[in-house]
mmCIF file of N, CA and C in Angstrom:
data_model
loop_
_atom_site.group_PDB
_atom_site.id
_atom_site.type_symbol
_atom_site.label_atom_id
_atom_site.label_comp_id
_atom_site.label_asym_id
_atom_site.label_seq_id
_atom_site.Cartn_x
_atom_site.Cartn_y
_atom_site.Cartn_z
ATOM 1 N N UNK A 1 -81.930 -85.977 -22.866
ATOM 2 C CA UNK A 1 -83.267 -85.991 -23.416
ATOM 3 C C UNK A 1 -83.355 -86.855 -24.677
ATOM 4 N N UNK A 2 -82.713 -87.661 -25.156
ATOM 5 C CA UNK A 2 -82.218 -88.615 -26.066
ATOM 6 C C UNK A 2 -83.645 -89.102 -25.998
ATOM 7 N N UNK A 3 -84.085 -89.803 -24.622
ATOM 8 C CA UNK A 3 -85.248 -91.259 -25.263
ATOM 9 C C UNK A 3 -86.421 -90.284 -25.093
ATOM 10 N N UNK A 4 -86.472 -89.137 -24.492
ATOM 11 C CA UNK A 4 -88.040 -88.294 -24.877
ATOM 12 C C UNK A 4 -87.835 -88.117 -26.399
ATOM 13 N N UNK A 5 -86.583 -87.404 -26.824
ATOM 14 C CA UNK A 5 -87.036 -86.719 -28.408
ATOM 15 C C UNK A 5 -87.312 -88.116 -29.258
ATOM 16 N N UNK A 6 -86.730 -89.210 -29.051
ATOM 17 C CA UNK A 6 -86.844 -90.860 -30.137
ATOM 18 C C UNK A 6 -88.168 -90.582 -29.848
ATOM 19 N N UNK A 7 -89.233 -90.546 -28.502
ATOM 20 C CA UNK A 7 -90.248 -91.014 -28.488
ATOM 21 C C UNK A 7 -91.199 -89.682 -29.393
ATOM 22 N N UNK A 8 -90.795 -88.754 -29.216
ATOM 23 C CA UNK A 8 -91.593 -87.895 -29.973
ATOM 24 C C UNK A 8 -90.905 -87.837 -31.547
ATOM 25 N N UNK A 9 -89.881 -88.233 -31.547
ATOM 26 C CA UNK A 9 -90.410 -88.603 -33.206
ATOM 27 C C UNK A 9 -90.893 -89.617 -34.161
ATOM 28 N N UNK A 10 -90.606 -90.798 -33.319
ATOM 29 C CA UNK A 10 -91.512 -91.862 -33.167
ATOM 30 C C UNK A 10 -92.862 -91.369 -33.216
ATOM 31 N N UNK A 11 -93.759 -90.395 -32.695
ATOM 32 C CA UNK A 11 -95.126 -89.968 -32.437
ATOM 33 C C UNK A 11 -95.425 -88.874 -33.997
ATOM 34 N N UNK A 12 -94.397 -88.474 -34.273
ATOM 35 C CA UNK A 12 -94.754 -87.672 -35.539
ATOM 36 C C UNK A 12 -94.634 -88.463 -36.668
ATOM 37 N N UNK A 13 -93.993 -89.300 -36.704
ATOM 38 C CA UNK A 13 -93.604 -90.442 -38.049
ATOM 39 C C UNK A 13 -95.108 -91.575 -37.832
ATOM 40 N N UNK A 14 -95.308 -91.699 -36.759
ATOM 41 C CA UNK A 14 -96.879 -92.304 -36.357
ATOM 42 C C UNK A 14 -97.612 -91.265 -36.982
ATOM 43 N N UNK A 15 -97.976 -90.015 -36.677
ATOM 44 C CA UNK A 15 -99.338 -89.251 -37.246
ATOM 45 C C UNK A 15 -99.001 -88.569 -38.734
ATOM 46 N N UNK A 16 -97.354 -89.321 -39.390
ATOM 47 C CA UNK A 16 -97.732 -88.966 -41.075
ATOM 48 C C UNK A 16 -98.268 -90.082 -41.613
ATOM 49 N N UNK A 17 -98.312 -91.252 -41.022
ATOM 50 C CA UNK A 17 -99.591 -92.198 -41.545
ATOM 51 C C UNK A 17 -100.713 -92.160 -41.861
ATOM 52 N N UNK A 18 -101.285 -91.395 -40.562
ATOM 53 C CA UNK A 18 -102.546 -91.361 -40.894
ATOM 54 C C UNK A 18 -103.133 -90.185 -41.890
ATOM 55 N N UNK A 19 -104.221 -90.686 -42.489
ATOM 56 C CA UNK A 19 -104.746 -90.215 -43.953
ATOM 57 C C UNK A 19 -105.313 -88.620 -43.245
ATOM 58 N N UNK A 20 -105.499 -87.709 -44.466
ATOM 59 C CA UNK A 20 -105.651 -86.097 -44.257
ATOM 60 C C UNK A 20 -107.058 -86.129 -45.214
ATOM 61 N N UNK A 21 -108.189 -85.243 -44.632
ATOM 62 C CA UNK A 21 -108.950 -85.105 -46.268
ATOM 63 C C UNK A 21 -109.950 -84.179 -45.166
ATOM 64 N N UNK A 22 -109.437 -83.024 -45.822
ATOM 65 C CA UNK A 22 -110.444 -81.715 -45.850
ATOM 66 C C UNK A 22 -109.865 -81.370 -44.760
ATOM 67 N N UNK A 23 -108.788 -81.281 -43.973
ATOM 68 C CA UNK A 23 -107.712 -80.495 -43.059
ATOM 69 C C UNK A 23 -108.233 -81.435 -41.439
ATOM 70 N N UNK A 24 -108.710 -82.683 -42.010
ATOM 71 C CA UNK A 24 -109.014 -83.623 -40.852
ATOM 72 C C UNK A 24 -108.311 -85.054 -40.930
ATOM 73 N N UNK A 25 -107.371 -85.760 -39.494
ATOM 74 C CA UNK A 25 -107.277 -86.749 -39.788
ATOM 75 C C UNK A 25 -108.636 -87.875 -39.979
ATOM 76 N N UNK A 26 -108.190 -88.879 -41.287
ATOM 77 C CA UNK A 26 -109.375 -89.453 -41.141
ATOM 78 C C UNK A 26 -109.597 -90.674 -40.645
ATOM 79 N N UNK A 27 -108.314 -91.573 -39.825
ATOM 80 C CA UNK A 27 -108.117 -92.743 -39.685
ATOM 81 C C UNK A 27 -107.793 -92.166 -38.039
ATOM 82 N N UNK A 28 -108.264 -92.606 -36.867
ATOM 83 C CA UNK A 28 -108.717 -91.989 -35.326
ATOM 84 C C UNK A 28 -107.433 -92.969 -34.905
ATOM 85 N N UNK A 29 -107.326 -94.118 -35.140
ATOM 86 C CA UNK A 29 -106.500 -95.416 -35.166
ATOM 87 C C UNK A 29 -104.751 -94.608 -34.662
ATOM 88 N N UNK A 30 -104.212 -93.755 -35.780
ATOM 89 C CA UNK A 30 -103.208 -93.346 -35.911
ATOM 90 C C UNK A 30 -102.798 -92.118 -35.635
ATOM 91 N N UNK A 31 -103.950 -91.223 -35.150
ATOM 92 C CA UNK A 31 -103.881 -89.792 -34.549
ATOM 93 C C UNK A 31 -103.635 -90.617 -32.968
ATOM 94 N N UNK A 32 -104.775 -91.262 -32.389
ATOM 95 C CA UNK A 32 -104.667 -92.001 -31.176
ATOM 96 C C UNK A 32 -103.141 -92.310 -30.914
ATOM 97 N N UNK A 33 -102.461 -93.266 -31.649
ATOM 98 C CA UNK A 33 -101.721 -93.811 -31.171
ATOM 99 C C UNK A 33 -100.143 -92.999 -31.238
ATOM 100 N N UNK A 34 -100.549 -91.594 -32.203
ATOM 101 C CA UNK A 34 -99.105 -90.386 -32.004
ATOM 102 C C UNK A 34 -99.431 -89.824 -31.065
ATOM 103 N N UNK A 35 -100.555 -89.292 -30.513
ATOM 104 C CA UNK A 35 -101.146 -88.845 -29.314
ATOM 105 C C UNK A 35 -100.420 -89.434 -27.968
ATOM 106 N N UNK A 36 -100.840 -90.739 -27.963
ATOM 107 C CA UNK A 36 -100.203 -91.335 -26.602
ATOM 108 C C UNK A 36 -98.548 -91.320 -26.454
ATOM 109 N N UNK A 37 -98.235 -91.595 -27.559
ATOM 110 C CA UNK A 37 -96.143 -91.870 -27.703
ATOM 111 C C UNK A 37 -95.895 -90.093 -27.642
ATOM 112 N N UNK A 38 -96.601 -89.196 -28.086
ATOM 113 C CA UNK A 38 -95.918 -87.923 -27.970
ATOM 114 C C UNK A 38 -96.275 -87.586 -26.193
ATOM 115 N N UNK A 39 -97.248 -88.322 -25.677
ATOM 116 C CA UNK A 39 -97.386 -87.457 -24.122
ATOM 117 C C UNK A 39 -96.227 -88.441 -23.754
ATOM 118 N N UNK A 40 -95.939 -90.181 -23.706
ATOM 119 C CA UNK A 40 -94.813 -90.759 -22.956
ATOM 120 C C UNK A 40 -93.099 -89.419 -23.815
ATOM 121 N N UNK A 41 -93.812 -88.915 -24.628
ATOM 122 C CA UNK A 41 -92.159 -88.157 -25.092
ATOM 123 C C UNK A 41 -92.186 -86.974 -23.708
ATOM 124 N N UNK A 42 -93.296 -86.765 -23.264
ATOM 125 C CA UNK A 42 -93.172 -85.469 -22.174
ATOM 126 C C UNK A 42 -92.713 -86.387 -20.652
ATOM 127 N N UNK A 43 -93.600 -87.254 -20.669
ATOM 128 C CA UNK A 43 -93.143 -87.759 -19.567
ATOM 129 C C UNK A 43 -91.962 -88.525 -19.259
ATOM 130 N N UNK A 44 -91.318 -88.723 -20.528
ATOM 131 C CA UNK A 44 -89.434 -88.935 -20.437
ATOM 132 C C UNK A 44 -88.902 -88.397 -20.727
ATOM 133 N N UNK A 45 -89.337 -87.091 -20.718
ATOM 134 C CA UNK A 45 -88.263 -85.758 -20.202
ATOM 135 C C UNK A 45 -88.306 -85.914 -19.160
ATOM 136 N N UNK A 46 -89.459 -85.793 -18.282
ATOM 137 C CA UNK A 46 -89.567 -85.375 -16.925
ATOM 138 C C UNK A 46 -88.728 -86.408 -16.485
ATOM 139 N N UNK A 47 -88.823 -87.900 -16.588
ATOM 140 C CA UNK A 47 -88.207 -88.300 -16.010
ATOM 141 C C UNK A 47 -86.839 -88.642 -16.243
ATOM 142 N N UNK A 48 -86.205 -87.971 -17.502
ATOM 143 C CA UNK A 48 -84.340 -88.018 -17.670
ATOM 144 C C UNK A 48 -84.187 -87.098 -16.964
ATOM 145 N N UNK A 49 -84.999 -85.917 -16.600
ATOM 146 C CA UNK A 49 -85.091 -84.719 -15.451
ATOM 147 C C UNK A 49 -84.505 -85.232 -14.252
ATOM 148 N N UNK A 50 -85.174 -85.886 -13.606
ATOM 149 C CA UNK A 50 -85.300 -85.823 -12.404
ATOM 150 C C UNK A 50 -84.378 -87.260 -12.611
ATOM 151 N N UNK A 51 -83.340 -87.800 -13.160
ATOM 152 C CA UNK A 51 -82.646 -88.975 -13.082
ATOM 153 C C UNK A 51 -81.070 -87.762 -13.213
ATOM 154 N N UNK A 52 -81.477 -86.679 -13.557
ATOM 155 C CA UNK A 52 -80.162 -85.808 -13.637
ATOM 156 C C UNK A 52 -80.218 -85.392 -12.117
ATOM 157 N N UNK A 53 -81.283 -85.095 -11.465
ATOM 158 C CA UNK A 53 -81.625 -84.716 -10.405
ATOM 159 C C UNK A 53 -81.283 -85.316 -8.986
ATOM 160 N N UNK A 54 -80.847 -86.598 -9.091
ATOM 161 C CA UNK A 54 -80.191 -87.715 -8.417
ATOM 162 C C UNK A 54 -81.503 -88.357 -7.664
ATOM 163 N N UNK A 55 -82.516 -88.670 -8.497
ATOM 164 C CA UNK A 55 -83.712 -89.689 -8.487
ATOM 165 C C UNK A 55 -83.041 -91.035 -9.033
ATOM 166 N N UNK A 56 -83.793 -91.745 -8.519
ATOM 167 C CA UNK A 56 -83.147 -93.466 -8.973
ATOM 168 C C UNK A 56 -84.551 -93.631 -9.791
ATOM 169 N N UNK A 57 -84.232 -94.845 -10.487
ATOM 170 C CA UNK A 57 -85.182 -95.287 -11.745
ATOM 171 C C UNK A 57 -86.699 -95.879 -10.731
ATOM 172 N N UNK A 58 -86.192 -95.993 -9.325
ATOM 173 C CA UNK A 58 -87.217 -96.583 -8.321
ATOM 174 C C UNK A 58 -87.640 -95.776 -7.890
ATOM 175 N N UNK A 59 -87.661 -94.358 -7.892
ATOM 176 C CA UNK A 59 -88.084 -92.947 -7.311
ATOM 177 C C UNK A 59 -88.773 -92.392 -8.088
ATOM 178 N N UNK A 60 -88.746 -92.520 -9.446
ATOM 179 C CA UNK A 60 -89.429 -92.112 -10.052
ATOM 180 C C UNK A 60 -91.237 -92.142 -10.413
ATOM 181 N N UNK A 61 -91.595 -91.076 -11.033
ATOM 182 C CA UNK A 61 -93.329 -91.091 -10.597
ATOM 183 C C UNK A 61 -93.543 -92.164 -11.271
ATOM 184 N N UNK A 62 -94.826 -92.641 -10.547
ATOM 185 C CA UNK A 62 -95.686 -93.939 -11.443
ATOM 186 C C UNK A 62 -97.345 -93.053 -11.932
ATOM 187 N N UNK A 63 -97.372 -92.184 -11.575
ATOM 188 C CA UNK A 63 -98.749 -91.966 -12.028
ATOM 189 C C UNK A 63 -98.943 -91.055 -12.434
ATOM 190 N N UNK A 64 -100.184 -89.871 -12.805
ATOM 191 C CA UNK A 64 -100.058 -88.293 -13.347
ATOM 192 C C UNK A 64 -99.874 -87.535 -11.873
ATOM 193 N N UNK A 65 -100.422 -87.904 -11.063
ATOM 194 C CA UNK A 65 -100.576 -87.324 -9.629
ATOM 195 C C UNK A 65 -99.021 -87.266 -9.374
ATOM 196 N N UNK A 66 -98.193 -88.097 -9.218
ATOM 197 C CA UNK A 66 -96.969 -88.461 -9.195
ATOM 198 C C UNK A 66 -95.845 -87.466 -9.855
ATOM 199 N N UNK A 67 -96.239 -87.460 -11.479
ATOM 200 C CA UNK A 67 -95.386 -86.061 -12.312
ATOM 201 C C UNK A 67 -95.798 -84.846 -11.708
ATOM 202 N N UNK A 68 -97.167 -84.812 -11.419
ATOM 203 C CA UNK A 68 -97.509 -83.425 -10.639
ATOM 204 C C UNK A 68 -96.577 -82.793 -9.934
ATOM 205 N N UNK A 69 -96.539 -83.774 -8.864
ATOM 206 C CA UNK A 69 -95.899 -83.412 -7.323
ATOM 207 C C UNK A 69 -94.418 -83.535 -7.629
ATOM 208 N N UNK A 70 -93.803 -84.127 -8.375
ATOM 209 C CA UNK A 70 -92.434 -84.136 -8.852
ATOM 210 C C UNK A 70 -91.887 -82.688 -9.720
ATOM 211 N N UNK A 71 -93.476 -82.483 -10.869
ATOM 212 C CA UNK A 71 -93.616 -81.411 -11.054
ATOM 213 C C UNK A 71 -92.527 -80.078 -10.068
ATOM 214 N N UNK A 72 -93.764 -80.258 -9.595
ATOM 215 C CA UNK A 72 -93.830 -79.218 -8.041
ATOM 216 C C UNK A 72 -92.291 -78.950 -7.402
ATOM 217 N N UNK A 73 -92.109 -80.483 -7.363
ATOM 218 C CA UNK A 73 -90.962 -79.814 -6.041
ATOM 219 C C UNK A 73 -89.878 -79.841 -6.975
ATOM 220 N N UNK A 74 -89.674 -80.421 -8.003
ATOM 221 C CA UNK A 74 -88.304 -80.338 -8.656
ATOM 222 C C UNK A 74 -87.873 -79.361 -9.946
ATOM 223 N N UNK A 75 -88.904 -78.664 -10.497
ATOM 224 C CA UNK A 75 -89.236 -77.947 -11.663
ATOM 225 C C UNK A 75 -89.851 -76.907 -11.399
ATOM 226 N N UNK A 76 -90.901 -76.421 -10.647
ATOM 227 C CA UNK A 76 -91.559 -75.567 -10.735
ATOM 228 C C UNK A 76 -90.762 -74.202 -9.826
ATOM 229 N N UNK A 77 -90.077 -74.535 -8.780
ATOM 230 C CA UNK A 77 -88.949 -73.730 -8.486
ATOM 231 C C UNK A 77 -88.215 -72.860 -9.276
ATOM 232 N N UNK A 78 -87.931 -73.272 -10.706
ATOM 233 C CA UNK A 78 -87.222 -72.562 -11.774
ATOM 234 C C UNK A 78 -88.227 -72.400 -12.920
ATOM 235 N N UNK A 79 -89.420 -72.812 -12.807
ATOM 236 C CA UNK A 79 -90.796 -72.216 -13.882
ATOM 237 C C UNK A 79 -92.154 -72.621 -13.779
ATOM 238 N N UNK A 80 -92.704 -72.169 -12.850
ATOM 239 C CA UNK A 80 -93.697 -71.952 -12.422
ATOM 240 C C UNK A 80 -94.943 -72.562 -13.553
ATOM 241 N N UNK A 81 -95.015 -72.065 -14.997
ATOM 242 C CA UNK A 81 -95.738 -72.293 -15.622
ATOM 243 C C UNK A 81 -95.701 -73.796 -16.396
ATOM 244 N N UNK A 82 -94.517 -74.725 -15.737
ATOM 245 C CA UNK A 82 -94.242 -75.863 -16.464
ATOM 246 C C UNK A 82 -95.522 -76.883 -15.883
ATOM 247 N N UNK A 83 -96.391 -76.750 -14.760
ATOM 248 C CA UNK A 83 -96.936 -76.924 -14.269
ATOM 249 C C UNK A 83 -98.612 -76.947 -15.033
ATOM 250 N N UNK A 84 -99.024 -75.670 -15.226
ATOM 251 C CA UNK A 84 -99.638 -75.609 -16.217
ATOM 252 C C UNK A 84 -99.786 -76.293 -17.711
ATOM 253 N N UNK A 85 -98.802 -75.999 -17.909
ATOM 254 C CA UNK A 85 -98.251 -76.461 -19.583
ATOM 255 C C UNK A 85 -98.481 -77.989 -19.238
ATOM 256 N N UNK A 86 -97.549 -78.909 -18.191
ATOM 257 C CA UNK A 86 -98.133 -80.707 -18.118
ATOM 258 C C UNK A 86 -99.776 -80.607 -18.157
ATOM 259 N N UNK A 87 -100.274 -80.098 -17.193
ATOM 260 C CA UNK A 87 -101.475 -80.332 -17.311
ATOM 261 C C UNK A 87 -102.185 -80.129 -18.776
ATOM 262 N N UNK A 88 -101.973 -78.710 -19.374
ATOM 263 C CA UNK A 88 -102.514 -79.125 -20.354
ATOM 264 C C UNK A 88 -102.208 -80.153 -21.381
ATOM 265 N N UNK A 89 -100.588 -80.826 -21.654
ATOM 266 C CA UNK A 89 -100.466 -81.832 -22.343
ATOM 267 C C UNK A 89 -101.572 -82.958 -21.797
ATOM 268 N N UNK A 90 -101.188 -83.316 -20.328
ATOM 269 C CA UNK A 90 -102.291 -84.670 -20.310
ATOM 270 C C UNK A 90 -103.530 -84.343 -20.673
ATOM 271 N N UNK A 91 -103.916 -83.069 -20.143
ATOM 272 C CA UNK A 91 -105.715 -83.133 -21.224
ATOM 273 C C UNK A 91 -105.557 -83.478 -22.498
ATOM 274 N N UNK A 92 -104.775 -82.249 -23.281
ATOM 275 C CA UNK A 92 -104.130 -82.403 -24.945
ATOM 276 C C UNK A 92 -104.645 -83.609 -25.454
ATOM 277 N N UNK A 93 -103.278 -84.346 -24.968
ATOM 278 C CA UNK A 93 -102.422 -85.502 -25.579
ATOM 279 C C UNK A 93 -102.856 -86.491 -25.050
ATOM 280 N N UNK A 94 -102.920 -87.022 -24.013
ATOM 281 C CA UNK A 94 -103.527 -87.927 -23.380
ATOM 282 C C UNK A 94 -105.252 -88.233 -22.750
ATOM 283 N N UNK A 95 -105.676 -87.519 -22.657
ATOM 284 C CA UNK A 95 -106.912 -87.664 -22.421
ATOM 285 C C UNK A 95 -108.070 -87.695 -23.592
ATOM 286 N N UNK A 96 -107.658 -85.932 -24.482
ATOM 287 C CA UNK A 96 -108.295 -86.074 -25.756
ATOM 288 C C UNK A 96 -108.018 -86.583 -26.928
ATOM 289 N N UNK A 97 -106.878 -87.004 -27.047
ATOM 290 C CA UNK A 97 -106.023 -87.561 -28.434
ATOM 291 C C UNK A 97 -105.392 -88.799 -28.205
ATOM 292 N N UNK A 98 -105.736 -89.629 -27.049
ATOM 293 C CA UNK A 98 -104.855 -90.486 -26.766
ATOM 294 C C UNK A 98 -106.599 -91.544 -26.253
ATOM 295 N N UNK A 99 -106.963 -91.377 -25.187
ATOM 296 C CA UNK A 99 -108.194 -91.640 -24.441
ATOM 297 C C UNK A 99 -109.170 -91.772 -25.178
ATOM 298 N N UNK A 100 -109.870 -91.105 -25.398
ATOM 299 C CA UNK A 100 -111.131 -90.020 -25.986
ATOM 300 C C UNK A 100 -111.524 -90.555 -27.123
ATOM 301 N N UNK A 101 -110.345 -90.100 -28.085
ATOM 302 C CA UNK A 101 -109.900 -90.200 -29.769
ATOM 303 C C UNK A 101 -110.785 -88.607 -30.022
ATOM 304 N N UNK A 102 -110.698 -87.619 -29.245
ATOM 305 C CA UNK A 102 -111.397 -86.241 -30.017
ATOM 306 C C UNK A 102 -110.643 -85.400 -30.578
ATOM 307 N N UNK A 103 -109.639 -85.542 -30.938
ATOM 308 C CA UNK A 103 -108.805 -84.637 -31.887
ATOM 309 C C UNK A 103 -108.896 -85.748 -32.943
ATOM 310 N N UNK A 104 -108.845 -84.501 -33.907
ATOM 311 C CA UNK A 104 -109.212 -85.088 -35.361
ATOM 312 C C UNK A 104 -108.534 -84.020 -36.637
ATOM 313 N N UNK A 105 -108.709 -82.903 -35.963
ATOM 314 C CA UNK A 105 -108.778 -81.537 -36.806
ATOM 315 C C UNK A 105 -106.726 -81.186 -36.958
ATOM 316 N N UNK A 106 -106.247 -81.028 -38.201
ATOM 317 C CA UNK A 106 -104.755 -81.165 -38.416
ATOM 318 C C UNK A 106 -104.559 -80.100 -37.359
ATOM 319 N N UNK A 107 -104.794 -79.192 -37.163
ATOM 320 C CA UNK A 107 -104.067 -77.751 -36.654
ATOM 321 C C UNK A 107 -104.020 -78.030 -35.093
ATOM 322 N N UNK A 108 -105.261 -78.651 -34.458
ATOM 323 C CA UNK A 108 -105.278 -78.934 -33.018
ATOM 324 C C UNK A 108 -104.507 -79.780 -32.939
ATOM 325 N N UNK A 109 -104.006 -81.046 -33.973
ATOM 326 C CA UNK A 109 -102.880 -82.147 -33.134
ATOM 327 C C UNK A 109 -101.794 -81.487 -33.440
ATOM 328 N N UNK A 110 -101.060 -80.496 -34.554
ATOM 329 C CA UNK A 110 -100.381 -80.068 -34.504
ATOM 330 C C UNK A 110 -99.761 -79.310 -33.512
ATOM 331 N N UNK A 111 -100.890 -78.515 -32.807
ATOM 332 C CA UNK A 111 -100.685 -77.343 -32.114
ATOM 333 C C UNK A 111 -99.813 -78.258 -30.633
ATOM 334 N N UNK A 112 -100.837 -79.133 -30.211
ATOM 335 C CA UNK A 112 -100.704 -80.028 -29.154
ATOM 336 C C UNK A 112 -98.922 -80.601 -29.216
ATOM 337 N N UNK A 113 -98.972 -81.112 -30.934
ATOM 338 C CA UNK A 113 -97.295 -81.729 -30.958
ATOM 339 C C UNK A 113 -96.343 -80.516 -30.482
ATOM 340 N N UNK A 114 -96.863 -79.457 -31.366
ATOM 341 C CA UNK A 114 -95.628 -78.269 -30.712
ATOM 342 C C UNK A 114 -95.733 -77.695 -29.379
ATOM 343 N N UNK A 115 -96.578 -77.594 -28.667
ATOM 344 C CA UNK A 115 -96.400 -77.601 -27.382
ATOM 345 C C UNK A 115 -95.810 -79.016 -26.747
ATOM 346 N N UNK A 116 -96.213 -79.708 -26.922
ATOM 347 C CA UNK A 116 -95.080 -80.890 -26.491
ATOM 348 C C UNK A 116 -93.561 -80.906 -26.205
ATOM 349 N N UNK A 117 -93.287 -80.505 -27.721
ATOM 350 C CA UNK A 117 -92.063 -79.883 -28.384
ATOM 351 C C UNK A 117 -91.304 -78.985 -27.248
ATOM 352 N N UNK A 118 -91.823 -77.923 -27.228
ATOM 353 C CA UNK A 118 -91.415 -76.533 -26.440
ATOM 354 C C UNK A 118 -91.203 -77.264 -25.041
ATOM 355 N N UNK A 119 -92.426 -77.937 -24.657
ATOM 356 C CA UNK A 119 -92.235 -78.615 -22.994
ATOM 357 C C UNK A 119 -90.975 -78.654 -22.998
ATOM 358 N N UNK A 120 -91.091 -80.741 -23.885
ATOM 359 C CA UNK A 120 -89.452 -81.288 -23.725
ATOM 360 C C UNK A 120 -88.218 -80.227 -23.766
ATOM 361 N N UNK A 121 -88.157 -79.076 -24.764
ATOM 362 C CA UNK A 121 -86.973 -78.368 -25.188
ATOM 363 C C UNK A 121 -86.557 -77.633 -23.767
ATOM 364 N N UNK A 122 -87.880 -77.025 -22.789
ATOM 365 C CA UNK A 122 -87.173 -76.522 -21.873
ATOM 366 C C UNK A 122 -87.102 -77.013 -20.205
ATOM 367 N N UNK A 123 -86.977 -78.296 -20.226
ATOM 368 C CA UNK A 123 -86.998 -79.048 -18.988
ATOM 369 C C UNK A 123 -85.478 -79.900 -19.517
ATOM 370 N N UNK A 124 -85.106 -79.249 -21.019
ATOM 371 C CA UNK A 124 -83.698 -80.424 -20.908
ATOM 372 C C UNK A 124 -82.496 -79.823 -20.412
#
């Protein structure tokens, strides 16, 4: 899990840039762009996962539909709720904080980083 955790701390050293004032980031620029590097930190777990798993670098998913179903058959066998938990990162992290730019508020990107966190820690 080496290049997920670089990428998620790469994503937290990105969102101490951006400026704080009144418990809101105020620069969208730099919440955005820890947003996107902390969801690629989930999705290279999944995929040092499934490269332990005896997947080749050419087997691996290309899309969200893709982690789903990889999800599914290779992970969810041993935790059911890891399933859940991706989905809510790509809303999280990728759709609203990455996409969107609607996280703004410190405690919601926080919350989002530590669930991230917990993902990567138990898929390694």
């Amino acid at each position: 899990m080496k290049e997920a955790l670089r990428y998620f701390e790469n994503a937290r050293e990105i969102l101490k840039s951006a400026p704080v004032e009144d418990d809101a980031y105020t620069d969208e620029k730099y919440v955005r762009e820890a947003c996107g590097t902390a969801y690629l930190a989930v999705l290279k777990a999944i995929d040092e996962y499934l490269l332990t798993k005896g997947l080749s670098k050419k087997e691996l998913p290309k899309s969200v539909d893709g982690y789903r179903k990889a999800l599914q058959k290779h992970l969810a066998v041993h935790n059911g709720k890891l399933t859940r938990e991706f989905e809510r990162l790509y809303e999280e992290l990728h759709i609203a904080g990455y996409y969107r730019g609607l996280l703004g508020h410190v405690d919601t990107v926080k919350a989002a980083f530590k669930s991230a966190k917990v993902f990567i820690e138990k898929i390694k």
